Short mmCIF file of C-alpha atoms and ligand atoms in Angstrom, two decimals:
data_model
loop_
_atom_site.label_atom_id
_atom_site.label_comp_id
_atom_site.label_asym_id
_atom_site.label_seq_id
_atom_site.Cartn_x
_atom_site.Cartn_y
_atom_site.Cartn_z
CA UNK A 6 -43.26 40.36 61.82
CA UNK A 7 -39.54 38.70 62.19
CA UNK A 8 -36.95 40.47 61.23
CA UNK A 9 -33.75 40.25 58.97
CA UNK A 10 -31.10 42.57 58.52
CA UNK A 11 -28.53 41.81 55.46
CA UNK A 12 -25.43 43.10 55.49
CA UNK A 13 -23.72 43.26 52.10
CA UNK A 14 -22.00 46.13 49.80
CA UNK A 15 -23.23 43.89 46.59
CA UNK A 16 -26.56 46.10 46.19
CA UNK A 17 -27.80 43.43 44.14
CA UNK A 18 -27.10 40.47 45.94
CA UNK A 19 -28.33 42.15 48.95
CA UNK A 20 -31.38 42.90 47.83
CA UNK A 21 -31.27 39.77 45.85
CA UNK A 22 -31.57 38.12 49.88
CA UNK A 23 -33.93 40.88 50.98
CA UNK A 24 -36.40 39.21 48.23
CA UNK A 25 -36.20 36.11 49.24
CA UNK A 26 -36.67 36.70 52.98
CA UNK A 27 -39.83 39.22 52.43
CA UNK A 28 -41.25 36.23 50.50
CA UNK A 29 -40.20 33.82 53.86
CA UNK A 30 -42.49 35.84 55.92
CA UNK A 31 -39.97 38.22 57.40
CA UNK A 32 -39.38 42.24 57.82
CA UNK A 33 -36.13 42.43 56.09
CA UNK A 34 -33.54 45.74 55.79
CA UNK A 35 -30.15 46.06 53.90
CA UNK A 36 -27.39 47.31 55.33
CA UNK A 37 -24.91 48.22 52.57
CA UNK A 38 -22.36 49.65 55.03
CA UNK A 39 -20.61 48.59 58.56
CA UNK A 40 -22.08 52.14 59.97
CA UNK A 41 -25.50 51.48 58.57
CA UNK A 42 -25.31 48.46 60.34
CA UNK A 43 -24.40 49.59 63.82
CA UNK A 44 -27.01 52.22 63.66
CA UNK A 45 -29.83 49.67 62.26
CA UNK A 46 -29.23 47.60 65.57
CA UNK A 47 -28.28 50.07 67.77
CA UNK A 48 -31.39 49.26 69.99
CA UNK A 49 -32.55 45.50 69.51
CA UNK A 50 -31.13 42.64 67.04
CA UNK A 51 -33.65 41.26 64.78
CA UNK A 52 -34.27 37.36 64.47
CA UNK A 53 -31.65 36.83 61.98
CA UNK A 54 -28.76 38.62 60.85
CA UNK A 55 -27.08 37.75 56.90
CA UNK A 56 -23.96 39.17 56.77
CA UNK A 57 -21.07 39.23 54.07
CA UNK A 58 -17.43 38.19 55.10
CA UNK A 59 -15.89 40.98 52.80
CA UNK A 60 -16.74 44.51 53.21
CA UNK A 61 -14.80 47.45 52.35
CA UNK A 62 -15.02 49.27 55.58
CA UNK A 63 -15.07 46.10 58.24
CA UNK A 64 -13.85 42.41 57.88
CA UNK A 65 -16.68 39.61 58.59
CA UNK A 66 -14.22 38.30 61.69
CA UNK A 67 -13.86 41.49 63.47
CA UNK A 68 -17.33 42.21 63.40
CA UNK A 69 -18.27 38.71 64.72
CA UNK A 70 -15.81 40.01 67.62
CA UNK A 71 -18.32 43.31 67.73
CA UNK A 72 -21.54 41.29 67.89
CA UNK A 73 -20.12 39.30 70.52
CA UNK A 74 -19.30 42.35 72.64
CA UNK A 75 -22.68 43.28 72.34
CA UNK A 76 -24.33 40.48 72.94
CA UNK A 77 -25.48 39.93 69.66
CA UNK A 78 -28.97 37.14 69.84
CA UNK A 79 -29.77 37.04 66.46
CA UNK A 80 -29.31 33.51 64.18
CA UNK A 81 -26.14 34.60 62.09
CA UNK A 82 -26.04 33.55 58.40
CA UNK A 83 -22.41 34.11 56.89
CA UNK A 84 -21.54 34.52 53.73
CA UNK A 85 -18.63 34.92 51.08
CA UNK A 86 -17.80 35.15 47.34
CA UNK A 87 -15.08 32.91 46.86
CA UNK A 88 -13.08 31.55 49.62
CA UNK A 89 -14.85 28.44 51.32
CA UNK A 90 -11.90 28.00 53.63
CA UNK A 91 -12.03 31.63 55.32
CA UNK A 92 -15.65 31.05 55.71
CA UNK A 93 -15.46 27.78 57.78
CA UNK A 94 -13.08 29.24 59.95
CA UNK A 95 -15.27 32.24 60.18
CA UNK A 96 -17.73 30.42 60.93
CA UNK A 97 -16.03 27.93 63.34
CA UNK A 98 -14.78 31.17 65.46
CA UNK A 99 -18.40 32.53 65.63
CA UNK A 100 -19.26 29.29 67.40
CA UNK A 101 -16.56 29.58 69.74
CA UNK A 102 -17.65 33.41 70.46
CA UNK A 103 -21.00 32.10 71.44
CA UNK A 104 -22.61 33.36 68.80
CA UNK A 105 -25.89 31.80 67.07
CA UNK A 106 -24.55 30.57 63.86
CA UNK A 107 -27.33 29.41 62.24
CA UNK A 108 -25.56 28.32 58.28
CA UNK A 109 -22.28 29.51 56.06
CA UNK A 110 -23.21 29.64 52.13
CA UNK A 111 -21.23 30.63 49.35
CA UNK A 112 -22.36 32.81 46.59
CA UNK A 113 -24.37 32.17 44.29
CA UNK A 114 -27.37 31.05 46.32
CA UNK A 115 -30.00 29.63 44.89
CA UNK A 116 -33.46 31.08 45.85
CA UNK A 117 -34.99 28.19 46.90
CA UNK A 118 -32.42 26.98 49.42
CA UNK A 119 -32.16 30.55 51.00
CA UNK A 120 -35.88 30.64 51.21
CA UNK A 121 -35.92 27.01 52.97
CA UNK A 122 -33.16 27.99 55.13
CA UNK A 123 -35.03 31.40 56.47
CA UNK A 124 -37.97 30.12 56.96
CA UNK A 125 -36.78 27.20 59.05
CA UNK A 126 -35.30 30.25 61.19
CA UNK A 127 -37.89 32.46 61.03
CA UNK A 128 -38.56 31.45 64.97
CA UNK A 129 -43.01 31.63 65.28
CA UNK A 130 -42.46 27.93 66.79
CA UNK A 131 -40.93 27.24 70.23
CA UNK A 132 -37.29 25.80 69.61
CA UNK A 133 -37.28 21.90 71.26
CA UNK A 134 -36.86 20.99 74.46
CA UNK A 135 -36.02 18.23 75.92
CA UNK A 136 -38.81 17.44 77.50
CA UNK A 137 -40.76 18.06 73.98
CA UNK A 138 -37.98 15.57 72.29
CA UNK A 139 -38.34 12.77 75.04
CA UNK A 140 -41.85 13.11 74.60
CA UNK A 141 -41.54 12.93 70.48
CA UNK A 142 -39.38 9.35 70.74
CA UNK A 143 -41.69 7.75 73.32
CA UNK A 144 -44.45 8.83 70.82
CA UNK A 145 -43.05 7.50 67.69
CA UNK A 146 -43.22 10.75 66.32
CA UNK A 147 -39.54 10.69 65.02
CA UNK A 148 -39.43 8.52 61.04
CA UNK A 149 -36.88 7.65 58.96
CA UNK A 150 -35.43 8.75 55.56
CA UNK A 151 -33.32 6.95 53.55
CA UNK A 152 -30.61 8.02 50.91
CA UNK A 153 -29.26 5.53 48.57
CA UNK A 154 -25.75 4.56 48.46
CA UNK A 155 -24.66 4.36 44.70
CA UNK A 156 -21.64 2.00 43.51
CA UNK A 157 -20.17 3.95 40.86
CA UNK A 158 -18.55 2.10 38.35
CA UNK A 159 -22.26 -0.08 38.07
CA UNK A 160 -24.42 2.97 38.77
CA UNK A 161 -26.43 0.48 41.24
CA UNK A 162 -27.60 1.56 44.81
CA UNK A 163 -26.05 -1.12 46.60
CA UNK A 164 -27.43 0.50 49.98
CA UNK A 165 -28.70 3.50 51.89
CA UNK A 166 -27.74 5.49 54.72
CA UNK A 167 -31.35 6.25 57.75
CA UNK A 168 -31.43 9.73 58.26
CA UNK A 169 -33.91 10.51 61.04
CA UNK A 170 -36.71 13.59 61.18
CA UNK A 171 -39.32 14.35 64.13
CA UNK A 172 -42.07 15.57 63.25
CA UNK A 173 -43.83 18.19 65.48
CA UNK A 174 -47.05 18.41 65.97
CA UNK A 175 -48.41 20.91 63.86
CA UNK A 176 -46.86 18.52 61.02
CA UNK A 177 -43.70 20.54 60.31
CA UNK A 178 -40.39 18.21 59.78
CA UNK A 179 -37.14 19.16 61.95
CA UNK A 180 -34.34 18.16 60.50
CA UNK A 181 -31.43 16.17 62.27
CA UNK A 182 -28.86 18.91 62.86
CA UNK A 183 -32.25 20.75 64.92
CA UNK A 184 -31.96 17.78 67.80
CA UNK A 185 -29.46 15.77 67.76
CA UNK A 186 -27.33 18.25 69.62
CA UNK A 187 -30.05 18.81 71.83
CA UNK A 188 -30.29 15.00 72.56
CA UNK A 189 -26.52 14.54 73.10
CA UNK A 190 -26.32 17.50 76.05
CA UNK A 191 -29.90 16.36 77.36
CA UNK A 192 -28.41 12.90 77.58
CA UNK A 193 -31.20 11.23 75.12
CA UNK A 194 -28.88 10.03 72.49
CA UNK A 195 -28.49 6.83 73.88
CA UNK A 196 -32.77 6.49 73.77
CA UNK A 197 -32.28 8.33 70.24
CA UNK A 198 -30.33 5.94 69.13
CA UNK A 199 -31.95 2.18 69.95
CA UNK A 200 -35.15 4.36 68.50
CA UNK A 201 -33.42 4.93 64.86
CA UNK A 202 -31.10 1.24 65.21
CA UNK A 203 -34.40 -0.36 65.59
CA UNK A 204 -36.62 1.27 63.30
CA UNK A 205 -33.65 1.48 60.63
CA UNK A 206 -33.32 -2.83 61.23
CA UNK A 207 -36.32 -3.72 60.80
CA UNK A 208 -36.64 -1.50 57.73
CA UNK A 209 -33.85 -3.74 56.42
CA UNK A 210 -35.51 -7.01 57.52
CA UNK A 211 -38.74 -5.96 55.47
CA UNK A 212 -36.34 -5.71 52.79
CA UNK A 213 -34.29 -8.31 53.04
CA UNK A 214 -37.28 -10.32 53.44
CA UNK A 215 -38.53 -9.25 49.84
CA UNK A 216 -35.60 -10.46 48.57
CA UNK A 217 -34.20 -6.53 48.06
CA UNK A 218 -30.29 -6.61 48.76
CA UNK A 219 -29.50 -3.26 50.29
CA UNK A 220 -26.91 -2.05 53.20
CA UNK A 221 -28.18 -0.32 55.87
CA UNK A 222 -26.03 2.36 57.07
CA UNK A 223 -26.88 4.63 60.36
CA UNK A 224 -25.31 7.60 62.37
CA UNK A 225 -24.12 7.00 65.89
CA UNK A 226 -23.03 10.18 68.29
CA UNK A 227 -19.71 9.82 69.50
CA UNK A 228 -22.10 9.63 73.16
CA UNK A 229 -23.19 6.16 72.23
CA UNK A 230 -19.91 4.95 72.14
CA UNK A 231 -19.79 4.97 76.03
CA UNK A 232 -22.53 2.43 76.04
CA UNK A 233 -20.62 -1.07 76.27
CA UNK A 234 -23.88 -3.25 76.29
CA UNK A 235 -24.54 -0.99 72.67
CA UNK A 236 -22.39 -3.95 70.10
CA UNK A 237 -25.05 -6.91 72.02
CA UNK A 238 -27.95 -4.68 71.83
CA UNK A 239 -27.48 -3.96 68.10
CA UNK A 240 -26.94 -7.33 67.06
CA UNK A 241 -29.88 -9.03 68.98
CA UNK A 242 -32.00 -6.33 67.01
CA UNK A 243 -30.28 -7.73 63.92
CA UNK A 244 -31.26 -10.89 64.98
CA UNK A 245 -34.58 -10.34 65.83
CA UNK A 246 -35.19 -8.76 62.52
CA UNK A 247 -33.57 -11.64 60.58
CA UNK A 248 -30.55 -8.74 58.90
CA UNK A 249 -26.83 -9.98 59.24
CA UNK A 250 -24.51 -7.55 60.65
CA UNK A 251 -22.31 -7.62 57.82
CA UNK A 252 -24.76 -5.72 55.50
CA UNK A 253 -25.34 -3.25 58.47
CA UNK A 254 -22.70 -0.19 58.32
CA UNK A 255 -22.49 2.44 61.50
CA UNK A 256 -20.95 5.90 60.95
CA UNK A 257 -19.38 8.12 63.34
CA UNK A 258 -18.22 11.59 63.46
CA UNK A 259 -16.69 13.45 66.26
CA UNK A 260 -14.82 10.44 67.83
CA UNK A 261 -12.34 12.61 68.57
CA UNK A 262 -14.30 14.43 70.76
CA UNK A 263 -14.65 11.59 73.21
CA UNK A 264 -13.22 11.78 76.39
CA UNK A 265 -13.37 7.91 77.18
CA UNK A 266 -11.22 6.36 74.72
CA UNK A 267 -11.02 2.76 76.25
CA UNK A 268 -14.47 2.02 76.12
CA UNK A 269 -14.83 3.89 72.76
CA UNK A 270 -12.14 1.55 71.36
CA UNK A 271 -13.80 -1.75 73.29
CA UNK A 272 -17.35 -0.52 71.41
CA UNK A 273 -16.03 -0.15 68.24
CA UNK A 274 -13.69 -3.57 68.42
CA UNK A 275 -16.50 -5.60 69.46
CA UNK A 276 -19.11 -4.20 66.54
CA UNK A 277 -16.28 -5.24 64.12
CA UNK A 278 -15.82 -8.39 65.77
CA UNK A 279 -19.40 -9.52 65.67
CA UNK A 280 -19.36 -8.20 61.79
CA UNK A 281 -20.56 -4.96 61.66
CA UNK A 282 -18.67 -1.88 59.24
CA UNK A 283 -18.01 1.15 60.63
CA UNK A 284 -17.28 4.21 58.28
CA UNK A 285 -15.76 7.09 59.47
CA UNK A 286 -18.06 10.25 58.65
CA UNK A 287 -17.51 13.96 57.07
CA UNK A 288 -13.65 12.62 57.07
CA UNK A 289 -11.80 15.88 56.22
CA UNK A 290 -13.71 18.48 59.00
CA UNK A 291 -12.44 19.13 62.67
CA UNK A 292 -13.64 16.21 63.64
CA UNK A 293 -11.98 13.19 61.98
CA UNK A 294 -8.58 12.93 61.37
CA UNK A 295 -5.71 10.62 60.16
CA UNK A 296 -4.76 9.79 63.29
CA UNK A 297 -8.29 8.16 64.12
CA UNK A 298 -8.59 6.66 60.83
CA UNK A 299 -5.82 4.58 61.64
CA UNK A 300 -6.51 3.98 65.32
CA UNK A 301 -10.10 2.74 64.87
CA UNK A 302 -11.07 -0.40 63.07
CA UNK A 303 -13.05 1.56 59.91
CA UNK A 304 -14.22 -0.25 56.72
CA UNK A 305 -15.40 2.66 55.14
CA UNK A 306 -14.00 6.85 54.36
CA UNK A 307 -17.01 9.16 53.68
CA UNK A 308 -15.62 12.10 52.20
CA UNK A 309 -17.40 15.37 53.52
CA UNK A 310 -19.49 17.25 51.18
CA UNK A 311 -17.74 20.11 51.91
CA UNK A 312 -14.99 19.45 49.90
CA UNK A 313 -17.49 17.23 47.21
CA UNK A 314 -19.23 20.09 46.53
CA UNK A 315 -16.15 22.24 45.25
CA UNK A 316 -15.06 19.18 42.94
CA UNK A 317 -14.20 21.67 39.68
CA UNK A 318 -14.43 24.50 41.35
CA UNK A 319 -11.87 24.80 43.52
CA UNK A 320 -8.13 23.62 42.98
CA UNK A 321 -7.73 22.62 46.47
CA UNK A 322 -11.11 21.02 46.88
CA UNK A 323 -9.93 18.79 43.79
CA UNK A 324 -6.41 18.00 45.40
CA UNK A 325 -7.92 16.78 48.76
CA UNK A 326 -10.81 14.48 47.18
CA UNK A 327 -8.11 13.18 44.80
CA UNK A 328 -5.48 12.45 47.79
CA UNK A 329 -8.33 11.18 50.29
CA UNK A 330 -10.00 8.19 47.84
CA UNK A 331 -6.22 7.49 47.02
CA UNK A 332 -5.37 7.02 49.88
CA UNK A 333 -8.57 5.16 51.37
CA UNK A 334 -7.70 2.84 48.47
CA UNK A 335 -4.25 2.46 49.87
CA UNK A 336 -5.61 1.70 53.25
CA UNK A 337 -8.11 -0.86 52.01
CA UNK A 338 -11.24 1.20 52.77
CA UNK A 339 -14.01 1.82 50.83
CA UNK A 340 -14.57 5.44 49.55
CA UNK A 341 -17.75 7.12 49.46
CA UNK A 342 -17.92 10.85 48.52
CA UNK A 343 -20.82 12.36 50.06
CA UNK A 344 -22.76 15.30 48.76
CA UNK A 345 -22.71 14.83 45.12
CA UNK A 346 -24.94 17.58 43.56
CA UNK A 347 -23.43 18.14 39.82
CA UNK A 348 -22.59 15.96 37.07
CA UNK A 349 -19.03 17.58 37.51
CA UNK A 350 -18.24 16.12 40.54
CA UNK A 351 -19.80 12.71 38.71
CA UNK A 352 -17.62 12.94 36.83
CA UNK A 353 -14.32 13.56 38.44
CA UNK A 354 -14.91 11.14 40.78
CA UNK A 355 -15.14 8.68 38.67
CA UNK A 356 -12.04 10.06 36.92
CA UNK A 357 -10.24 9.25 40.34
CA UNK A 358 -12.30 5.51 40.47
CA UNK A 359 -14.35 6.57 44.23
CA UNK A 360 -15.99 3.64 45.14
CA UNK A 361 -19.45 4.84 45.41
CA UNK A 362 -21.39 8.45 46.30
CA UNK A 363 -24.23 9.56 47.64
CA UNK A 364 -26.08 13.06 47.29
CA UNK A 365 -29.04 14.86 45.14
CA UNK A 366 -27.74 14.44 42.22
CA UNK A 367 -28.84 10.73 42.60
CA UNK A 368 -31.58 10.88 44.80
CA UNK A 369 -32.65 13.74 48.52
CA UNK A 370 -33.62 11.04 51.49
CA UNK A 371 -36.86 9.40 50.82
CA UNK A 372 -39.19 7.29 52.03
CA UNK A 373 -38.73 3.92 52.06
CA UNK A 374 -41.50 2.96 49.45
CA UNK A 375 -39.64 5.88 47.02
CA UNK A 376 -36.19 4.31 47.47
CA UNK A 377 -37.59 0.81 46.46
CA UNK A 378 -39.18 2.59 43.18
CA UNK A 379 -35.46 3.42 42.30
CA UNK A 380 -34.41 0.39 42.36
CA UNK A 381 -34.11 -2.29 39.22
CA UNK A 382 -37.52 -4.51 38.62
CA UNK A 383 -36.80 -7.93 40.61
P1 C2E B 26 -24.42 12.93 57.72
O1 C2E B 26 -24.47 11.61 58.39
O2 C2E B 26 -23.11 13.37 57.18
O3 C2E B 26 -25.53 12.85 56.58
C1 C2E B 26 -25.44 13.54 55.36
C2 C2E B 26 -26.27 14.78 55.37
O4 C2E B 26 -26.07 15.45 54.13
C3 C2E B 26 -27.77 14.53 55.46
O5 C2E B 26 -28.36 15.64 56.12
C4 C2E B 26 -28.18 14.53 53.99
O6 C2E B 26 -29.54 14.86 53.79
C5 C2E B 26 -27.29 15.63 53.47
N1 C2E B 26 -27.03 15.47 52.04
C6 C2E B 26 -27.01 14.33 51.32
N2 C2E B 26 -26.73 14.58 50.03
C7 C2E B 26 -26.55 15.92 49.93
C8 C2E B 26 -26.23 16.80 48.83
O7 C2E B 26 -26.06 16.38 47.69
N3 C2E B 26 -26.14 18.11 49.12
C9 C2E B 26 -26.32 18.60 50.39
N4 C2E B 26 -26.22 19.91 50.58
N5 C2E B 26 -26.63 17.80 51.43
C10 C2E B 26 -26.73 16.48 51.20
P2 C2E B 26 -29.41 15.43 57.29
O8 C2E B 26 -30.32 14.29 57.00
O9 C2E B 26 -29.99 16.78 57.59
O10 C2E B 26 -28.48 14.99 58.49
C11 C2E B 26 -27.53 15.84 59.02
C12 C2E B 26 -26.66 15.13 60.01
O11 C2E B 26 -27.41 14.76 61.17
C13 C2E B 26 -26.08 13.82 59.50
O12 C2E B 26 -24.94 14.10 58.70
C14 C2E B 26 -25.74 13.11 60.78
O13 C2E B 26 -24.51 13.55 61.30
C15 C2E B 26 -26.85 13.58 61.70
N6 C2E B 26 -27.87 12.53 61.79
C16 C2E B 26 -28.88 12.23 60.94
N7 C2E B 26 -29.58 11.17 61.39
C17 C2E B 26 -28.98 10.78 62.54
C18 C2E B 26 -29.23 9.72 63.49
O14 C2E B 26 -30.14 8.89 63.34
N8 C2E B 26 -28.40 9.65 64.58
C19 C2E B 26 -27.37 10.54 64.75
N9 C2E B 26 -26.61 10.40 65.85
N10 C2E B 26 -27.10 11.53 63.89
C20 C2E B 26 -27.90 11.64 62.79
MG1 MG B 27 -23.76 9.84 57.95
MG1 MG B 28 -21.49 13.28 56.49
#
């Protein structure tokens, strides 16, 4: 059986998490001490490893320090009580240790989400290859979701944003975050890519065609921005598919990461030249910053959920949402605050007059079929 090991001093909680991994199929121990710890994986790690930032006799960052000394395999799940910022930095340094980090929550959990999370790292299938992924886009085996865009002063989805899934052969979904990193280092983003443009466009067409008025938003990797021919190719699929560019929207993230500049600045100027919007995605993480924003020709600020998700929780969450739709206003850009779980954050975004949001509270990604049920009777 897989294995767990959570590491918390909250009995409760801990065994709260023991629970809910026995119930995902895995052999799970607590640890309610540092010492109990070292001697539970003295010998081997187990699959995955839940471990509290605070303890009394350790702190969560020196002992990501330990684990890295000794070569620590397992998938790492951090957690904390309050403070959201410690944890992403946490979480951020694990990744540069090498470490598996595998997710960062906050307490409370909720059961369900813990249980989807360990189960999706409970490691009885073979992690993708590239080989397996090449092989999943020449077999159409990757699909679409799509998450509705909501204008919030109407309430109306006024578009949605594809969100791609490959699903394996035994039927089980991977989500994004499982392959797209895989398919930027195995140099299949670019093949990723024209896969989702396409099948996203002509999703769009069939709508447009019925007369249904909806953006189309997609993700591109900062790697597709090397492409120059990328700007022709997108608009002849437009074309062929009958959808104007100007209700097609392409979000980024990590643009800072790209080493090429030139060409990323030629790509992006000749998408907005021939119509297109670009948005600038999870604005507010290590990846986007002002700088960019003001560099690159955007249309559109989507505010990362990280900071959506604390809306009326957390002062400082509150402060940056407040300062970034003001000053995506100011800039002319259209706000969208991604994420958006509770009425609370419905509410205070409205307060602060966000353009539109997107998140569960509205509607998960669906199916194409499920996001045309949502929408008014034509
Ligand atoms: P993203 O573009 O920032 O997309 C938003 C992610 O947040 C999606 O995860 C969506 O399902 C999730 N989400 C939406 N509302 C909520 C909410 O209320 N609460 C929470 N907790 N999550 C919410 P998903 O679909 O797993 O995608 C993850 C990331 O993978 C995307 O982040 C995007 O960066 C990347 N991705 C997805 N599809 C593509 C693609 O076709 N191409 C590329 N290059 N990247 C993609
Ligand atoms: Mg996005
Ligand atoms: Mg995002």
């Amino acid at each position: 059986m897989t294995s767990l090991i959570v590491l918390d001093d909250e009995f409760a909680f801990a065994d709260f998490v023991a629970k809910v991994a026995s119930s995902a199929g895995f052999d799970a121990t607590v640890a309610e001490t540092a010492m109990d710890f070292r001697r539970l994986t003295e010998r081997t790690w187990p699959r995955v490893l839940v471990l509290d930032l605070y303890m009394p006799d350790t702190d969560g960052i020196e002992l990501l320090r330990e684990l890295r000394e000794r070569q620590c395999d397992s998938r790492i799940i951090l957690l904390s009580g309050t403070d959201g910022r410690v944890l992403d930095a946490a979480y951020r340094l694990g990744g540069e240790l090498g470490l598996s980090m595998a997710e960062k929550l906050t307490k409370p959990v909720r059961a369900p989400d813990l249980r989807r999370l360990l189960e999706s790292l409970r490691g009885d299938r073979p992690q993708p290859t590239a080989e397996s992924l090449a092989a999943a886009i020449a077999a159409d085996r990757l699909f679409l979701l799509y998450q509705p865009k909501v204008e919030l002063k109407s309430g109306r989805i006024l578009g949605v944003e594809a969100l791609v899934r490959w699903r394996d052969d035994d039927g089980t979904v991977i989500p994004p975050d499982s392959f797209i990193p895989l398919a930027e280092s195995a140099g299949l983003i670019d093949t990723l890519t024209d896969w989702v443009v396409r099948a996203a466009l002509c999703q769009a067409g069939r709508w447009q065609g019925r007369g249904l008025d909806l953006h189309m938003a997609v993700n591109l990797s900062a790697g597709n921005l090397h492409d120059r021919h990328l700007p022709d190719r997108v608009a002849r699929y437009c074309a062929e598919n009958g959808v104007s560019p100007e209700s097609v929207t392409l979000e980024l993230t990590e643009t800072a990461s790209s080493k090429d500049s030139a060409t990323m600045l030629e790509v992006l100027g000749r998408f907005r030249l021939k119509g297109f919007r670009l948005s600038i995605d999870d604005f507010g993480t290590g990846y986007s910053s002002v700088a960019q924003l003001l560099r690159l020709p955007f249309s559109e600020l989507k505010i990362d959920k990280s900071f959506v998700s604390e809306i009326g929780r957390s002062r400082e969450a509150d402060i940056v949402a407040k300062t970034l739709i003001d000053m995506a206003r100011n800039l002319g850009l259209v706000t969208v605050a991604e994420g958006v779980e509770s009425d609370r954050s419905l509410t205070a975004l409205r307060a602060w007059e966000c353009a539109m949001a997107q998140g569960y509270l509205f509607s998960r990604p669906a199916e194409a079929e499920a996001v045309e049920r949502m929408l008014p009777p034509q």
